[in-house]
JSON list of C-alpha atoms in Angstrom, two decimals:
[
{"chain": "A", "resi": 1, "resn": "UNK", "atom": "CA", "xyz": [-45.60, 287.98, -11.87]},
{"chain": "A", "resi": 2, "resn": "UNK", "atom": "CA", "xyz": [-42.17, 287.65, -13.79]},
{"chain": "A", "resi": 3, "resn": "UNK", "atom": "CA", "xyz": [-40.53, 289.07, -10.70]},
{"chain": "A", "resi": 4, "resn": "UNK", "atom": "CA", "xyz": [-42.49, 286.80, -8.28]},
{"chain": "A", "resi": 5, "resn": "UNK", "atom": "CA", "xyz": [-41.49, 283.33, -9.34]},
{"chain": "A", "resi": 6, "resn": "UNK", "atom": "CA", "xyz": [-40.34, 281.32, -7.14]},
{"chain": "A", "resi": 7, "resn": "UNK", "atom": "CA", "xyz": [-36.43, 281.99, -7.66]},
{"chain": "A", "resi": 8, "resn": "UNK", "atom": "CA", "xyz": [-36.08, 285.24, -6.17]},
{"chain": "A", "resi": 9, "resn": "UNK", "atom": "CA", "xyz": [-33.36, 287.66, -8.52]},
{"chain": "A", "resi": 10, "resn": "UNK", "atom": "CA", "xyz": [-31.20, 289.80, -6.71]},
{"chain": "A", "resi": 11, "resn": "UNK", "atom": "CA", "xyz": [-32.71, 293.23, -5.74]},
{"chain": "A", "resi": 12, "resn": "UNK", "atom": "CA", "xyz": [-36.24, 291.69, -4.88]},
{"chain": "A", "resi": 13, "resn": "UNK", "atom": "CA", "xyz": [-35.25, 291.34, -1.17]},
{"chain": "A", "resi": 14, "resn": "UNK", "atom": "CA", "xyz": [-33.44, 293.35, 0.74]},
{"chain": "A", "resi": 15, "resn": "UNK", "atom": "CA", "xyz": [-29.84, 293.31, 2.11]},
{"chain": "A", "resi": 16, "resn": "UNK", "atom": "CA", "xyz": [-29.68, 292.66, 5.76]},
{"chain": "A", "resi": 17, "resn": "UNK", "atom": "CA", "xyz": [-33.08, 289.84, 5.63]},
{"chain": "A", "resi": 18, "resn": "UNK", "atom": "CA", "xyz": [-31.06, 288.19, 2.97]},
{"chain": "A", "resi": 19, "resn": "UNK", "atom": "CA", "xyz": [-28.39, 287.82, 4.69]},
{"chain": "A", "resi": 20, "resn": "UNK", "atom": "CA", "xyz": [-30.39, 286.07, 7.96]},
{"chain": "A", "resi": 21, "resn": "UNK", "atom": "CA", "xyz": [-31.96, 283.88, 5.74]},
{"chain": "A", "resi": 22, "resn": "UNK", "atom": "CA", "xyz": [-28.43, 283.16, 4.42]},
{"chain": "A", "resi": 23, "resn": "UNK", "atom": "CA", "xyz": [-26.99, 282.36, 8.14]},
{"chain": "A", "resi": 24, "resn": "UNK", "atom": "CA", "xyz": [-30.04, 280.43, 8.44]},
{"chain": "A", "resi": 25, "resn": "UNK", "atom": "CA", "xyz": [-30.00, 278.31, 5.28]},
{"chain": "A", "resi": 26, "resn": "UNK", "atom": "CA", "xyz": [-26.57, 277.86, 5.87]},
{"chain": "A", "resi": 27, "resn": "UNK", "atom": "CA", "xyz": [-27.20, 276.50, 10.01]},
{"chain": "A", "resi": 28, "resn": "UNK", "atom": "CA", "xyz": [-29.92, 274.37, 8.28]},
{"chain": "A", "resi": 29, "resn": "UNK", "atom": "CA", "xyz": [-27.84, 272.92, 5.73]},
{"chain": "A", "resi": 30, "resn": "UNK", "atom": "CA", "xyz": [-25.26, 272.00, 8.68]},
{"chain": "A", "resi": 31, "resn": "UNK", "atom": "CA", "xyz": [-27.63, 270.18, 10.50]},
{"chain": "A", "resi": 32, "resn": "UNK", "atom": "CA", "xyz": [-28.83, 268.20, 7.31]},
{"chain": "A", "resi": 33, "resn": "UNK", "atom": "CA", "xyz": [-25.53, 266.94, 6.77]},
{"chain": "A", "resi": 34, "resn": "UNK", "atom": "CA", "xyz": [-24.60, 265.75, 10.33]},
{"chain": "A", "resi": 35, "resn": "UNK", "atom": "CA", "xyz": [-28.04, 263.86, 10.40]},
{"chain": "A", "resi": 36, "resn": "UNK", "atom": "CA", "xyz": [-27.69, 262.88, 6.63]},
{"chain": "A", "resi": 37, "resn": "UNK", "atom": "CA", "xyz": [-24.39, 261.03, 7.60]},
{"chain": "A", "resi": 38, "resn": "UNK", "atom": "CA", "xyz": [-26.65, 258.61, 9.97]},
{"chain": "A", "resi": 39, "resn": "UNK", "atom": "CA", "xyz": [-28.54, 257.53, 7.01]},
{"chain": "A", "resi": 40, "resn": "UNK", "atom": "CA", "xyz": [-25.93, 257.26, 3.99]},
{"chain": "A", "resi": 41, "resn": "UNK", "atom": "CA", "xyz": [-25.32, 253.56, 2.89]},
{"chain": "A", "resi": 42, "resn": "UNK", "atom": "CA", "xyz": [-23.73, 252.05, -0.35]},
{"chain": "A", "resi": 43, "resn": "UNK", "atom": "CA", "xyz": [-27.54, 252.14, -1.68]},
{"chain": "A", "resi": 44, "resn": "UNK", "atom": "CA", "xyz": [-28.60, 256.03, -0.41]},
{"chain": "A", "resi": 45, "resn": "UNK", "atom": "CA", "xyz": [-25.39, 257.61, -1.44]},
{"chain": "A", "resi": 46, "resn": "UNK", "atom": "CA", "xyz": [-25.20, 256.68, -5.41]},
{"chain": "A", "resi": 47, "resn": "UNK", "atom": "CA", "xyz": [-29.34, 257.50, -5.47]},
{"chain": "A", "resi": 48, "resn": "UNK", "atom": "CA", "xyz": [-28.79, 260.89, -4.06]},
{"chain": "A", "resi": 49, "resn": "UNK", "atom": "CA", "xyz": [-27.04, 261.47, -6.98]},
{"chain": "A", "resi": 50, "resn": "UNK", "atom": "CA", "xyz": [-29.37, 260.24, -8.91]},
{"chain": "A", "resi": 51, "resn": "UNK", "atom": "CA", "xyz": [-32.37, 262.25, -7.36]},
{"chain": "A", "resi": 52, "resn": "UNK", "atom": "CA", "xyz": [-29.92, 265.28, -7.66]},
{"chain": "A", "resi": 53, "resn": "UNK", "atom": "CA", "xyz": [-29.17, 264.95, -11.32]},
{"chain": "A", "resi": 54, "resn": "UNK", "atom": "CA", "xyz": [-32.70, 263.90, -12.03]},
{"chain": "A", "resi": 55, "resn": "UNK", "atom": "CA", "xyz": [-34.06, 267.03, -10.27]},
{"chain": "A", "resi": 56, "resn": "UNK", "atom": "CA", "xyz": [-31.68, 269.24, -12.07]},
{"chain": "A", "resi": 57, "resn": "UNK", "atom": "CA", "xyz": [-32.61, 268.03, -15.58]},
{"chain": "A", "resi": 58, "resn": "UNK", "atom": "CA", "xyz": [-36.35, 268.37, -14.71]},
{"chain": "A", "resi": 59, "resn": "UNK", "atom": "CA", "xyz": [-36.25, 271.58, -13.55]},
{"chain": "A", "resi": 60, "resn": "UNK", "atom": "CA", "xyz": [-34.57, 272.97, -16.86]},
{"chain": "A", "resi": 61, "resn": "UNK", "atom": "CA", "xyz": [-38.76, 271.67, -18.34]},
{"chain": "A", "resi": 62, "resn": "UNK", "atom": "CA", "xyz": [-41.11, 274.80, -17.58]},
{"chain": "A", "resi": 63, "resn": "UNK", "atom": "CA", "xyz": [-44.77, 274.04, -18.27]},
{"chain": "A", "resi": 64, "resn": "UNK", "atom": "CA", "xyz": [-46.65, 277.21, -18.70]},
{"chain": "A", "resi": 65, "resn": "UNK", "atom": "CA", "xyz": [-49.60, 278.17, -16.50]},
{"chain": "A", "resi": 66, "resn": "UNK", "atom": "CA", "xyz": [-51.82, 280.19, -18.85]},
{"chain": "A", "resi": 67, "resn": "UNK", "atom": "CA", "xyz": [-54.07, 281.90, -16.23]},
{"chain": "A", "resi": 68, "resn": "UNK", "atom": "CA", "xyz": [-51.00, 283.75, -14.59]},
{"chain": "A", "resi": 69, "resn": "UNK", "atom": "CA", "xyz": [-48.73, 284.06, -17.24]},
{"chain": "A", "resi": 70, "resn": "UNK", "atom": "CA", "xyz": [-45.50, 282.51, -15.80]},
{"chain": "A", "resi": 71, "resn": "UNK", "atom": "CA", "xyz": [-44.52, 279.17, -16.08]},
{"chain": "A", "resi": 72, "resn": "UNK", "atom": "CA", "xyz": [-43.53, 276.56, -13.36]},
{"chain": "A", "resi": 73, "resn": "UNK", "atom": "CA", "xyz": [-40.84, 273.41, -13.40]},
{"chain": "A", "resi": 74, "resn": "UNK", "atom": "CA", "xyz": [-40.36, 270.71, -10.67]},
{"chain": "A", "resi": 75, "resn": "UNK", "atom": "CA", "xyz": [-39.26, 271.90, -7.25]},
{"chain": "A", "resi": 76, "resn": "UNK", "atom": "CA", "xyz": [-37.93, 268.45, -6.50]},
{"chain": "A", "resi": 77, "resn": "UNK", "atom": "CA", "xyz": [-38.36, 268.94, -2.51]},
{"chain": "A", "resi": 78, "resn": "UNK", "atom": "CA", "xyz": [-41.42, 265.81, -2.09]},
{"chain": "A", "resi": 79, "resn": "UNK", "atom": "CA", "xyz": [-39.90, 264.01, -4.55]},
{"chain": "A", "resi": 80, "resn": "UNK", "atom": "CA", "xyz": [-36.22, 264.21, -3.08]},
{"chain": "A", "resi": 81, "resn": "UNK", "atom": "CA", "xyz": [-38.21, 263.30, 0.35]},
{"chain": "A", "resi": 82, "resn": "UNK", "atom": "CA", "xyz": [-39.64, 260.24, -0.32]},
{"chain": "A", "resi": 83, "resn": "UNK", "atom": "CA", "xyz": [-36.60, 258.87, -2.81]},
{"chain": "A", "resi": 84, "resn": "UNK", "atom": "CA", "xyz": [-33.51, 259.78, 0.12]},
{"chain": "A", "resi": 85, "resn": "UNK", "atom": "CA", "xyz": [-35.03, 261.54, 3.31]},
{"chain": "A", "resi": 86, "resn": "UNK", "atom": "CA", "xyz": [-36.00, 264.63, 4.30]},
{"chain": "A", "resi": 87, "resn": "UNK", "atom": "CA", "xyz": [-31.76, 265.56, 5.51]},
{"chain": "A", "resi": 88, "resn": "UNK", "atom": "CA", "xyz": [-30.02, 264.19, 2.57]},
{"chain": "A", "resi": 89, "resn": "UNK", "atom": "CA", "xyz": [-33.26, 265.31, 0.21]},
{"chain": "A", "resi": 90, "resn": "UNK", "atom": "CA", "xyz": [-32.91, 268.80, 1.29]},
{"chain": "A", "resi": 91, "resn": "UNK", "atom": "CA", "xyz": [-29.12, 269.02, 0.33]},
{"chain": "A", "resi": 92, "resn": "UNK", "atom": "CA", "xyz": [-29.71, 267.46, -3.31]},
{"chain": "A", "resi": 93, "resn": "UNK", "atom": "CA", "xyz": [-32.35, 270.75, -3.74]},
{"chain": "A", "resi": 94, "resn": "UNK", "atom": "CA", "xyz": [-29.62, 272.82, -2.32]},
{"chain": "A", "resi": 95, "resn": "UNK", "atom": "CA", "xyz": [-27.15, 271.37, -4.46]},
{"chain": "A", "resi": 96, "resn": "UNK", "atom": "CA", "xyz": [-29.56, 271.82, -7.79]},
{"chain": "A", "resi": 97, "resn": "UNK", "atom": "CA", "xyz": [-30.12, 275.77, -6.47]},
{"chain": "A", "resi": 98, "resn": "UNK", "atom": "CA", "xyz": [-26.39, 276.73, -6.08]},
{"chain": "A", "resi": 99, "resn": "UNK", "atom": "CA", "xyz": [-25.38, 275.17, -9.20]},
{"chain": "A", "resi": 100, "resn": "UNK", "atom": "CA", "xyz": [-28.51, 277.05, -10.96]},
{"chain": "A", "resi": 101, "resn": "UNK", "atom": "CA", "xyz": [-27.63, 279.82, -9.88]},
{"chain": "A", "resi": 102, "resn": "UNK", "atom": "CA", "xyz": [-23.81, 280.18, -10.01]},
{"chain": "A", "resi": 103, "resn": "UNK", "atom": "CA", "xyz": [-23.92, 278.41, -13.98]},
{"chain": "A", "resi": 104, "resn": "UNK", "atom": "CA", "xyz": [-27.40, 279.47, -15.20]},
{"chain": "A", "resi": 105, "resn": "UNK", "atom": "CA", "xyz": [-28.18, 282.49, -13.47]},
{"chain": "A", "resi": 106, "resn": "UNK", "atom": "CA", "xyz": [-31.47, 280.97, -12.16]},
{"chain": "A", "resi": 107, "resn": "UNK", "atom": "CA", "xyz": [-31.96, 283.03, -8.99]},
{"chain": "A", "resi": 108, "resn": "UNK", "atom": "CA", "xyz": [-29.36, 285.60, -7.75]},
{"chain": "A", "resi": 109, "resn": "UNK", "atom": "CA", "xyz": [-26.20, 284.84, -5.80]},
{"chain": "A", "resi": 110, "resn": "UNK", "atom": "CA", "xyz": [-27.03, 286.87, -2.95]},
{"chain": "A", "resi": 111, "resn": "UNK", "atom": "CA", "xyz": [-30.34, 285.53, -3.01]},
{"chain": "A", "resi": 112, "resn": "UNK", "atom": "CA", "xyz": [-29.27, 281.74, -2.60]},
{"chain": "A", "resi": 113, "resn": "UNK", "atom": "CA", "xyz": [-29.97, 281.86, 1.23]},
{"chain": "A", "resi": 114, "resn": "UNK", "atom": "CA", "xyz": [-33.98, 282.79, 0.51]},
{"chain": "A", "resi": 115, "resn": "UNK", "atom": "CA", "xyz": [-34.45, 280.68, -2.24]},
{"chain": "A", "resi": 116, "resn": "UNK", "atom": "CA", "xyz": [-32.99, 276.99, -0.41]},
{"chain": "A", "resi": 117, "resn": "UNK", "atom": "CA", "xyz": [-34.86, 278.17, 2.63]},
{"chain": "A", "resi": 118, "resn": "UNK", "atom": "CA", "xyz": [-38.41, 277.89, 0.37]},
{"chain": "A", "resi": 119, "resn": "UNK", "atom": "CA", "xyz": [-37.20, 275.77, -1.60]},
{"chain": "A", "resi": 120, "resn": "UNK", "atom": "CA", "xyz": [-34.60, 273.23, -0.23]},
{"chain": "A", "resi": 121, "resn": "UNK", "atom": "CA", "xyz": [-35.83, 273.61, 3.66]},
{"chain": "A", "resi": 122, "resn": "UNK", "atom": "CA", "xyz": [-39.43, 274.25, 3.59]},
{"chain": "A", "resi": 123, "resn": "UNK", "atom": "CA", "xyz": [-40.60, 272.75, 0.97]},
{"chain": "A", "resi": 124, "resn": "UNK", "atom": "CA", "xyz": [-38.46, 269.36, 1.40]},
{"chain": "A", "resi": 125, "resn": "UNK", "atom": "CA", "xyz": [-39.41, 269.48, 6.02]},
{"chain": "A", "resi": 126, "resn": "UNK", "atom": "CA", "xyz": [-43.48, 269.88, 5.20]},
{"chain": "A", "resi": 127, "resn": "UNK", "atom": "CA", "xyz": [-43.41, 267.25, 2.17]},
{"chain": "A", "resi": 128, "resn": "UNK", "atom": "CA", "xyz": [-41.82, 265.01, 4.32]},
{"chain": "A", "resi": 129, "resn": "UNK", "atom": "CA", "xyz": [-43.94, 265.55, 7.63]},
{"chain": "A", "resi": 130, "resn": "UNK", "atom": "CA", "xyz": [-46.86, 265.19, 5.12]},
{"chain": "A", "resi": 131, "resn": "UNK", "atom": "CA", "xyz": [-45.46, 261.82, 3.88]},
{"chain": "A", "resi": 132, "resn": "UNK", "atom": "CA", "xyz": [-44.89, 260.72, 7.28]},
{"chain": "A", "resi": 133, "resn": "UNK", "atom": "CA", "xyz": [-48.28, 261.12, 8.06]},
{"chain": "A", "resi": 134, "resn": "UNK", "atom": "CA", "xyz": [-50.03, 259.52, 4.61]},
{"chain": "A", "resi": 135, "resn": "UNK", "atom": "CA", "xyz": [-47.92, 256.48, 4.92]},
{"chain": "A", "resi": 136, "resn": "UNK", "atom": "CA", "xyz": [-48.63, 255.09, 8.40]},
{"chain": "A", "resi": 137, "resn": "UNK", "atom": "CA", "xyz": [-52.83, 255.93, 7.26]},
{"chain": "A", "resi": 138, "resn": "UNK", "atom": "CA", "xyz": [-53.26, 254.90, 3.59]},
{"chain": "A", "resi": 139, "resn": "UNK", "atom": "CA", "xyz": [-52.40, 251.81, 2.62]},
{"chain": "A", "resi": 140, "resn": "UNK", "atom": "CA", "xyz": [-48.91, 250.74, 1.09]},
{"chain": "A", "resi": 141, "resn": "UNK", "atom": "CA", "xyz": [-49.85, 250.16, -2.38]},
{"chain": "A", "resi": 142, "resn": "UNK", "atom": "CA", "xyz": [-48.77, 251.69, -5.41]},
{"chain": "A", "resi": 143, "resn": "UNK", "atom": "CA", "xyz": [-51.97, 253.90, -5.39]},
{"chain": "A", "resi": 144, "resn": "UNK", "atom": "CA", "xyz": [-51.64, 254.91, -1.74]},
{"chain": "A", "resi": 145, "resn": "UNK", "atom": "CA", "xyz": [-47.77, 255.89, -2.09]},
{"chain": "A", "resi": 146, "resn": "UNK", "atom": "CA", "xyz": [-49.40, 257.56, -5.71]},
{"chain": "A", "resi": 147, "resn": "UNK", "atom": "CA", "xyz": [-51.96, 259.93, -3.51]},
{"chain": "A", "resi": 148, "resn": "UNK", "atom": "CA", "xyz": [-49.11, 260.70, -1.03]},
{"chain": "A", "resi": 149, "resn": "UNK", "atom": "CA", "xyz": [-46.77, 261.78, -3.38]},
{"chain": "A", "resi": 150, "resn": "UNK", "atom": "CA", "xyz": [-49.25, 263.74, -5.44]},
{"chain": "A", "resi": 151, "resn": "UNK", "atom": "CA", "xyz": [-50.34, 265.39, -2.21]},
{"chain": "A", "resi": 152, "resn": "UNK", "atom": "CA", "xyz": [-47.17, 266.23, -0.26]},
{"chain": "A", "resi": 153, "resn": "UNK", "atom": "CA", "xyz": [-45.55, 267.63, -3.73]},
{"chain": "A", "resi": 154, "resn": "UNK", "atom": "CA", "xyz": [-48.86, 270.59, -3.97]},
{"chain": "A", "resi": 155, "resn": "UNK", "atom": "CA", "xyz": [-48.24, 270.98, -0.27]},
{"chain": "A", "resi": 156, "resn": "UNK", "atom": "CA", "xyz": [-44.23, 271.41, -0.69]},
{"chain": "A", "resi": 157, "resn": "UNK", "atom": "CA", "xyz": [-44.60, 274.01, -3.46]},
{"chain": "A", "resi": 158, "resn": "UNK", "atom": "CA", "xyz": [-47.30, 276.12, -1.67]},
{"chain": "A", "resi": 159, "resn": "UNK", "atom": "CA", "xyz": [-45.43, 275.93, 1.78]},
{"chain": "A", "resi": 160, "resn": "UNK", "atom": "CA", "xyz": [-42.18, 277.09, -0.34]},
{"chain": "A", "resi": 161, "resn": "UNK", "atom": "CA", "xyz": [-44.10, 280.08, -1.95]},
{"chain": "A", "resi": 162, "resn": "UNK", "atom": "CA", "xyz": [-45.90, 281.01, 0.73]},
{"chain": "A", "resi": 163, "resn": "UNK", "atom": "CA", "xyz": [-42.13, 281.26, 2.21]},
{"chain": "A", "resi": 164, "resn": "UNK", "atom": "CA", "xyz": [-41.14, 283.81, -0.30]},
{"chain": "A", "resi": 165, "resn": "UNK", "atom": "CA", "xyz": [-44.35, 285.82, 0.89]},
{"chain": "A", "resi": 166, "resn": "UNK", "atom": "CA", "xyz": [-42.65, 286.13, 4.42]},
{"chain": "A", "resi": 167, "resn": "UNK", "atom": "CA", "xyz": [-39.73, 286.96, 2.96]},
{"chain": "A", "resi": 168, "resn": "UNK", "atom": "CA", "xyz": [-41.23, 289.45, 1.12]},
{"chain": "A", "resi": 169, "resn": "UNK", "atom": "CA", "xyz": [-43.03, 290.87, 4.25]},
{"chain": "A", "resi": 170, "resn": "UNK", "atom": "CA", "xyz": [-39.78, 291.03, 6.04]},
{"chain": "A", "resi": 171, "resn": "UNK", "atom": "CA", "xyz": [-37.67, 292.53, 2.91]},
{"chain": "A", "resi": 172, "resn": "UNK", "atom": "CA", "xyz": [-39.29, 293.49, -0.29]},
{"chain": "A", "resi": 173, "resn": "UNK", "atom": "CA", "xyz": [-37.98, 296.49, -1.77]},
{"chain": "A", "resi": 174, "resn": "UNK", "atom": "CA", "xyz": [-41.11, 297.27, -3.97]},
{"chain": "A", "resi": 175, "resn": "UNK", "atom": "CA", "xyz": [-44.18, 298.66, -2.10]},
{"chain": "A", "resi": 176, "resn": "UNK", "atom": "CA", "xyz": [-46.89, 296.64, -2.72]},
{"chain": "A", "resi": 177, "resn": "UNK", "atom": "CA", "xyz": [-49.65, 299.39, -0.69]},
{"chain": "A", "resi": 178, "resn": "UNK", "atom": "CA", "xyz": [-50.21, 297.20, 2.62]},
{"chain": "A", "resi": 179, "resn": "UNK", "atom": "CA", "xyz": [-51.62, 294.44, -0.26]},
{"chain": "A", "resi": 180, "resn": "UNK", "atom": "CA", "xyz": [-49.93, 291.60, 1.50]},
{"chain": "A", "resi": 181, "resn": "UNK", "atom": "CA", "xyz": [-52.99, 289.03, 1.09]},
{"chain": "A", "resi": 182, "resn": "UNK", "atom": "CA", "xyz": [-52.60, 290.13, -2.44]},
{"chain": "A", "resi": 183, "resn": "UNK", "atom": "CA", "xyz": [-49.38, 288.83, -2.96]},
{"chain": "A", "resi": 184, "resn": "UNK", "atom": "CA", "xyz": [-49.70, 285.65, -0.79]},
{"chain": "A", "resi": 185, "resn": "UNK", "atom": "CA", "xyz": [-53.12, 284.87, -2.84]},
{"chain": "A", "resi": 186, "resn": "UNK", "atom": "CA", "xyz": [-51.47, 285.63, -6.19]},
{"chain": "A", "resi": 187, "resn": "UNK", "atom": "CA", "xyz": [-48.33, 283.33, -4.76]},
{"chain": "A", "resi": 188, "resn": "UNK", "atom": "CA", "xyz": [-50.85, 280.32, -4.02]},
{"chain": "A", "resi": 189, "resn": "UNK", "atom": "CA", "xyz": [-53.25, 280.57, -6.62]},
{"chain": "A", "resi": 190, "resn": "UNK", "atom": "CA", "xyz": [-50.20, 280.05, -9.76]},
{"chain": "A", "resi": 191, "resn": "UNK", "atom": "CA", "xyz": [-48.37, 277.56, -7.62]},
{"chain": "A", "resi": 192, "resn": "UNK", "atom": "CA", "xyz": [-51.50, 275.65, -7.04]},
{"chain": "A", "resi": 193, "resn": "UNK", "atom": "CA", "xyz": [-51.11, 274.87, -10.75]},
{"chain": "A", "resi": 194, "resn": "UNK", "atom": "CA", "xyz": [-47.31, 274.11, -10.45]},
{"chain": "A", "resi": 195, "resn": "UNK", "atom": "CA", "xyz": [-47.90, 271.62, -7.33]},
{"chain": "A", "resi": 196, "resn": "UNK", "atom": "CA", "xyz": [-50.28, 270.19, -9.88]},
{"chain": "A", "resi": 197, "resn": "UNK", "atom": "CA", "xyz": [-47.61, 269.50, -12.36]},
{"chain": "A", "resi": 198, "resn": "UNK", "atom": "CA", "xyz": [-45.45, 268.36, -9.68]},
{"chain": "A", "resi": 199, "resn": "UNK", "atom": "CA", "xyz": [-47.45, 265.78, -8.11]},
{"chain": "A", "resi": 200, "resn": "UNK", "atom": "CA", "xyz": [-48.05, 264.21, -11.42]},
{"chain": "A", "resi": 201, "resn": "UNK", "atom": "CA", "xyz": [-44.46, 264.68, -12.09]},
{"chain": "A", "resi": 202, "resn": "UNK", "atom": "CA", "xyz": [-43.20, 262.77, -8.30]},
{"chain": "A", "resi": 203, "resn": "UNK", "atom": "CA", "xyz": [-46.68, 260.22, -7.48]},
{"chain": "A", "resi": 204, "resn": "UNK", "atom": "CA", "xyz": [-45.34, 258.65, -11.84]},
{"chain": "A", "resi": 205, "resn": "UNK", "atom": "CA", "xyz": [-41.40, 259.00, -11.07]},
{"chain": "A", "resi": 206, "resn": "UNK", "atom": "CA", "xyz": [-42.00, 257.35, -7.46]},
{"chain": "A", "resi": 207, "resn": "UNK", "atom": "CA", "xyz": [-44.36, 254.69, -8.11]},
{"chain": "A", "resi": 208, "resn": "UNK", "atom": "CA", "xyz": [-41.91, 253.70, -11.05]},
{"chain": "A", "resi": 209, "resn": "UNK", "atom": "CA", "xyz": [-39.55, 253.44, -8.73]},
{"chain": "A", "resi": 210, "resn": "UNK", "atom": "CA", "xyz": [-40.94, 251.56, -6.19]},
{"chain": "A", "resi": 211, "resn": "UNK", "atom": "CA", "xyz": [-42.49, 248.94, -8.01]},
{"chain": "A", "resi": 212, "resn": "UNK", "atom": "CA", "xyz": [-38.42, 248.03, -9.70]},
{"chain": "A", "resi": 213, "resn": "UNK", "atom": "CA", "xyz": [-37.01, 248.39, -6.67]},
{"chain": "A", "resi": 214, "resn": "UNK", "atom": "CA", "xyz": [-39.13, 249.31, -3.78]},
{"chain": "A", "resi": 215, "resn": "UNK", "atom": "CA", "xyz": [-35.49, 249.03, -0.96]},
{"chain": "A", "resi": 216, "resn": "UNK", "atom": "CA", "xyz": [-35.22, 252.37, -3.10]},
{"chain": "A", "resi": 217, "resn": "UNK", "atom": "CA", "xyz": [-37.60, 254.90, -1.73]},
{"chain": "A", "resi": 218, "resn": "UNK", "atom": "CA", "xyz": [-36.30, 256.23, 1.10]},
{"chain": "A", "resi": 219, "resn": "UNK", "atom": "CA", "xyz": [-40.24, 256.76, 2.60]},
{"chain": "A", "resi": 220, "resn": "UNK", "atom": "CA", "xyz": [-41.05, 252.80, 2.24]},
{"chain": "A", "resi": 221, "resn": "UNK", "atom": "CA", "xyz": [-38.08, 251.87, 4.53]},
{"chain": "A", "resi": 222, "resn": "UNK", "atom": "CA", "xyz": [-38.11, 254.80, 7.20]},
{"chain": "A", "resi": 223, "resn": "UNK", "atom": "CA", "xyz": [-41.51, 254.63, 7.97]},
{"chain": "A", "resi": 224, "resn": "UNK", "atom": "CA", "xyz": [-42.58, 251.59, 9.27]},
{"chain": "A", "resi": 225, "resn": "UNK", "atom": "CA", "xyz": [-45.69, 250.54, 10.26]},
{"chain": "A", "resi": 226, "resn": "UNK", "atom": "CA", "xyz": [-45.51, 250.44, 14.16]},
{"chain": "A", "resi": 227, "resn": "UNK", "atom": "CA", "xyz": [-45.18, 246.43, 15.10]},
{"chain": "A", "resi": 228, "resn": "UNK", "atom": "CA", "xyz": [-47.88, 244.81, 16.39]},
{"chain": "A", "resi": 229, "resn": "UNK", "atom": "CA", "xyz": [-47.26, 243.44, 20.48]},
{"chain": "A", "resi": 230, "resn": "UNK", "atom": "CA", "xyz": [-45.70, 240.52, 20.82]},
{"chain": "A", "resi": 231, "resn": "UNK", "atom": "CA", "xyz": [-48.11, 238.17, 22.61]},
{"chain": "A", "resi": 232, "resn": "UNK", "atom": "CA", "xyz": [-46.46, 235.37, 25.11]},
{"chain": "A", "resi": 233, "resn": "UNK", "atom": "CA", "xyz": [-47.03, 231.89, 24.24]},
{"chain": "A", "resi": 234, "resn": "UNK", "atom": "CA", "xyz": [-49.97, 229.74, 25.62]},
{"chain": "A", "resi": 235, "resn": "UNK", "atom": "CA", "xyz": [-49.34, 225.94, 26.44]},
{"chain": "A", "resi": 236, "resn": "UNK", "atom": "CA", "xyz": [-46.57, 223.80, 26.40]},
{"chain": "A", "resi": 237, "resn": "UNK", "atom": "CA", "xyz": [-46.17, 224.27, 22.21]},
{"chain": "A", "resi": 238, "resn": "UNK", "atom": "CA", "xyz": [-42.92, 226.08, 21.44]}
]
């Protein structure tokens, strides 16, 4: 398990599939900043900042998870979802990842392409497809947007890890013996614990949020609640 966490060190993954992944996360990236441009205002632009910084300091907290001896930290990708979007979210986790791993060494260089596809792409597109979902059934209240983020965050981490299992699949340069359920049940099983912390972590940091200033999260403005008809007027009262 220390070689399995989530940001993958150089050597884990081969050459050539890191470098797809690389084109890819870099094509991805692209797109998220020609459709981020679309939503940037004078209020999204300082917060992704903030959600960028905040997600950077949060990460540097591991909590341990005792039954697989590793320990986990925010991934930020739900959280950065429902605070700016799924297109400018996405880039803050990229952001948080390069400068990780160029200052820190969290994550290898020519492994940056494999971890912001987990963790920047995949974990930040099925939080937010998650969140689109929760918020037009539960209702708008500061328990409903509560269970959404606490559920999209366990579903972002475990989409990003099962990502590294791929990866792995594609690339690894250990032999694992054909034991590839092995791996993705060893993946899910610790990050189940770690999308624990996380929701806890995002539903308290969001529901802060929006009951200050609920123009703030990103989620409560994009998704509307599909208007009702209008129905014509009756009578000769205007």
């Amino acid at each position: 398990m220390e070689t399995l966490a989530m940001h993958i060190s150089n050597g884990i993954i081969n050459g050539p599939v890191a470098a797809v992944f690389a084109a890819l996360a870099l094509a991805a990236l692209t797109l998220c900043v020609l459709r981020g441009r679309r939503d940037l205002d004078d209020r999204l632009a300082p917060m992704a900042g903030l959600v960028a910084a905040f997600i950077f300091a949060v990460q540097m907290l591991n909590f341990p998870i005792f039954t697989a001896g590793v320990s986990g930290h925010l991934l930020g990708g739900a959280l950065a979802a429902l605070l700016v979007g799924p297109w400018v979210g996405a880039l803050c986790v990229a952001v948080v990842l390069v400068v990780q791993a160029l200052v820190f060494g969290d994550g290898g260089v020519a492994m940056l392409g494999l971890n912001i596809t987990n963790m920047a792409l995949l974990g930040t597109a099925a939080a937010y497809l998650l969140i689109a979902l929760l918020l037009r059934v539960l209702p708008r209240t500061p328990a409903g947007l509560a269970v959404t983020a606490f559920v999209s965050s366990v579903l972002s981490v475990l989409v990003a890890a099962q990502g590294f299992v791929v990866q792995y699949w594609l690339g690894g340069t250990a032999d694992l013996g054909g034991n590839l359920v092995g791996l993705a049940g060893t993946m899910a099983g610790a990050h189940l614990l770690i999308g624990i912390g996380e929701g806890l972590i995002t539903a308290t940091t969001v529901v802060t949020v929006a009951k200050v200033r609920p123009d703030l999260v990103y989620a409560l403005r994009g998704l509307r609640p599909a208007a009702a008809p209008a129905v014509p007027a009756v009578g000769g009262v205007r």
